C-alpha cells in the first residue's frame, strides 16, 4: 500500500495562474480531506469529499478555490488566479469512513509558492 | 461548531524528562481524539488516538488521557528523546470531520 500520494510535491506559479493539486487516497479509502498549512501554523480544514460528492466545504474560500473527487482518478484541489497569499502547504488525508472517528492518513503535501 | 484549544504552544524539555500537552474541546458530541506528530517539512503522522469510551490509552512512552466531563485530553511523553522534537497536533472529531488544535512545538534538549 503506497499510502496517500500527493503531487506535485512542489509547485511554483505566477500570480494569476492556475494551480492544480492532486491527491490519490490510500487503497480502499473513499473519503478525502484537504487542509492548508501556513508556515509555523496549524492545519486549517478546507473541504471533505467522498467519491463524486462534496460533503463539507465550509473551509473553502468562496472564490477561486474548488475541489472534486471523481469516480475515477485522484481528488483535485484547484486554485484559480493564484495570489501570493495562496502560498502554503496543502495536505490531503484519506480515511476508510467519513464518520470522523477513524484514522486519517496524510499525504506528503504540496508546497505551493506563488511568485 | 467545534473549537479545539491546545497548550502550550511551545515546550522545551531536557532529554529524559516528561512532556505534557493539553487540549480542550467544545462539542460534547466529539467521540474521537487523535494526536499527530509533524516533523519539519514532513506529513502529520498519527501517533496515538483515543475514543470516548475509554479514559486512558498507552503505547510505550506515549499515553493519552481523556476527561469527557471536563472536555479535555492530554498527551504524555515519558523519557523524551531528541527524535521526539516536532510539532504535535491534537484533534477532535466533529461530525464527519476533524478539528485540529493549533499545535505545540516540542524541543527536546540533549
XYZ file of C-alpha atoms in Angstrom:
225
model
C 0.000 0.000 0.000
C 1.683 3.166 -1.205
C -0.142 5.413 1.220
C -1.696 8.742 0.359
C 0.042 10.186 -2.687
C 0.105 13.856 -3.488
C 1.628 15.524 -6.494
C 3.364 17.608 -7.269
C 5.440 17.929 -4.092
C 6.420 21.461 -5.011
C 4.574 23.829 -7.319
C 5.568 27.328 -8.340
C 3.016 29.567 -10.019
C 2.997 33.185 -11.062
C 0.238 35.423 -9.808
C -2.877 34.945 -11.897
C -2.080 31.383 -12.988
C -3.980 28.278 -12.002
C -2.730 25.652 -9.567
C -3.906 22.042 -9.638
C -3.054 19.809 -6.715
C -3.684 16.077 -6.861
C -4.340 13.564 -4.138
C -4.669 9.813 -4.539
C -6.067 8.275 -1.344
C -4.899 5.032 0.157
C -6.270 1.920 -1.445
C -9.705 1.200 -0.104
C -10.251 4.735 1.168
C -13.149 6.683 -0.304
C -13.035 9.780 1.894
C -10.652 12.661 1.297
C -9.951 15.780 3.340
C -7.925 18.803 2.229
C -6.066 21.059 4.669
C -3.973 24.183 4.255
C -0.971 24.897 6.430
C 0.797 28.226 6.504
C 4.407 28.315 7.783
C 4.591 27.882 11.551
C 0.817 27.440 11.753
C -1.703 24.647 12.194
C -3.844 22.626 9.821
C -6.865 24.522 8.551
C -9.698 22.409 7.169
C -10.766 23.251 3.664
C -13.031 20.560 2.242
C -14.181 16.985 2.759
C -15.182 14.828 -0.179
C -16.417 11.369 -0.957
C -16.369 9.890 -4.422
C -18.294 12.289 -6.679
C -19.640 14.268 -3.713
C -18.581 17.305 -1.727
C -19.697 16.627 1.825
C -18.376 19.695 3.648
C -16.725 22.695 2.019
C -17.139 25.080 4.923
C -13.407 25.828 4.991
C -13.055 26.662 1.323
C -12.719 30.292 0.267
C -15.822 31.306 -1.654
C -13.934 32.336 -4.761
C -11.132 30.846 -6.841
C -10.984 27.537 -4.947
C -12.721 24.348 -5.980
C -12.322 20.643 -5.303
C -13.507 17.433 -6.828
C -13.141 13.713 -6.273
C -14.301 11.933 -9.425
C -15.406 8.346 -9.661
C -12.107 7.508 -11.314
C -8.811 9.211 -10.591
C -7.398 11.407 -7.866
C -9.014 14.187 -5.925
C -8.138 17.601 -7.332
C -7.855 20.894 -5.473
C -7.924 23.717 -7.969
C -6.937 27.304 -7.267
C -7.643 29.800 -9.990
C -5.898 33.158 -10.421
C -3.473 32.465 -7.595
C -2.278 35.279 -5.354
C 0.742 35.495 -3.041
C -1.457 34.706 -0.045
C -2.201 31.279 -1.508
C 1.400 30.217 -0.854
C 1.197 27.406 1.675
C 1.500 23.673 2.118
C -1.640 21.820 1.103
C -2.167 18.416 2.675
C -4.771 15.848 1.878
C -5.771 12.997 4.139
C -7.884 9.934 3.490
C -9.881 7.553 5.631
C -11.986 4.442 5.177
C -15.115 6.054 6.554
C -16.214 9.620 6.949
C -17.514 9.256 10.447
C -14.750 11.332 11.961
C -13.807 8.526 14.279
C -11.382 6.564 12.177
C -7.762 7.263 11.491
C -6.969 9.727 8.741
C -3.708 9.220 6.862
C -1.931 12.236 5.440
C -0.059 12.655 2.194
C 3.323 14.357 1.945
C 1.734 17.628 0.942
C 2.133 20.015 -1.963
C 4.081 23.161 -1.263
C 2.674 25.931 -3.411
C 4.731 29.046 -3.963
C 3.199 31.982 -5.778
C 5.724 34.415 -7.216
C -19.072 24.316 15.779
C -16.179 22.524 17.417
C -13.287 24.571 18.804
C -10.051 22.932 19.919
C -7.518 24.764 22.033
C -4.013 23.461 22.715
C -1.385 24.435 25.283
C 1.425 25.195 25.468
C 2.303 26.495 22.019
C 5.978 25.739 22.631
C 7.592 23.362 25.092
C 11.240 22.673 25.806
C 12.327 19.766 27.968
C 15.599 18.084 28.814
C 16.219 14.681 27.311
C 14.791 12.035 29.604
C 12.195 14.304 31.155
C 8.450 14.031 30.530
C 6.372 16.294 28.301
C 2.669 17.001 28.650
C 0.476 18.736 26.078
C -3.123 19.606 26.872
C -6.135 20.176 24.646
C -9.688 21.246 25.291
C -12.682 20.897 23.011
C -16.125 22.441 22.975
C -18.510 19.956 21.334
C -19.657 17.283 23.766
C -20.642 15.090 20.795
C -16.972 14.622 19.804
C -16.013 10.995 20.347
C -12.620 10.504 18.734
C -9.390 12.281 19.629
C -6.235 11.607 17.594
C -2.780 13.051 18.117
C -0.458 13.743 15.194
C 3.272 14.391 15.108
C 4.701 16.517 12.337
C 8.433 16.737 11.815
C 9.846 19.666 9.893
C 8.873 19.512 6.243
C 7.033 16.229 6.623
C 3.467 14.999 6.783
C 1.478 14.754 10.025
C 1.534 11.192 11.290
C -0.814 9.637 13.806
C 0.973 8.636 16.995
C -1.936 7.704 19.256
C -5.685 8.136 19.436
C -8.429 7.628 21.988
C -12.133 7.121 21.745
C -14.689 8.472 24.148
C -15.449 5.116 25.729
C -12.043 4.942 27.445
C -10.245 7.310 29.759
C -6.637 6.395 29.057
C -4.542 4.684 26.436
C -0.840 3.929 26.448
C 1.650 2.898 23.776
C 5.193 2.513 25.073
C 6.413 6.015 26.018
C 3.264 7.749 24.829
C -0.039 7.960 26.661
C -3.234 9.908 26.203
C -5.854 10.675 28.836
C -9.400 11.867 28.249
C -11.775 13.616 30.615
C -15.140 13.802 28.853
C -16.808 15.679 31.670
C -14.284 18.474 31.556
C -13.843 18.144 27.785
C -10.101 17.935 27.824
C -7.489 15.408 26.776
C -3.744 15.292 27.189
C -0.698 13.733 25.577
C 2.050 12.455 27.832
C 5.506 11.546 26.547
C 7.879 9.980 29.038
C 11.655 9.569 28.787
C 11.814 12.079 25.962
C 14.435 11.690 23.265
C 15.791 14.192 20.717
C 13.802 12.476 17.966
C 10.607 13.423 19.810
C 11.274 17.025 18.767
C 8.446 18.016 16.413
C 5.134 19.820 16.276
C 2.276 17.903 17.867
C -1.361 18.455 16.908
C -4.385 17.259 18.799
C -7.727 16.889 17.044
C -11.336 16.220 17.919
C -13.962 14.645 15.723
C -16.729 16.930 14.582
C -19.456 15.198 12.688
C -17.733 13.590 9.738
C -14.684 15.763 10.127
C -11.797 16.636 12.425
C -10.891 19.943 14.012
C -7.226 20.388 14.820
C -5.624 22.326 17.617
C -3.044 24.986 16.688
C -0.094 22.744 17.555
C 2.683 22.519 20.145
C 6.315 22.770 19.127
C 8.243 20.375 21.360
C 12.010 20.700 21.627
C 13.937 18.007 23.465
C 17.313 19.344 24.512
C 20.218 16.864 24.677
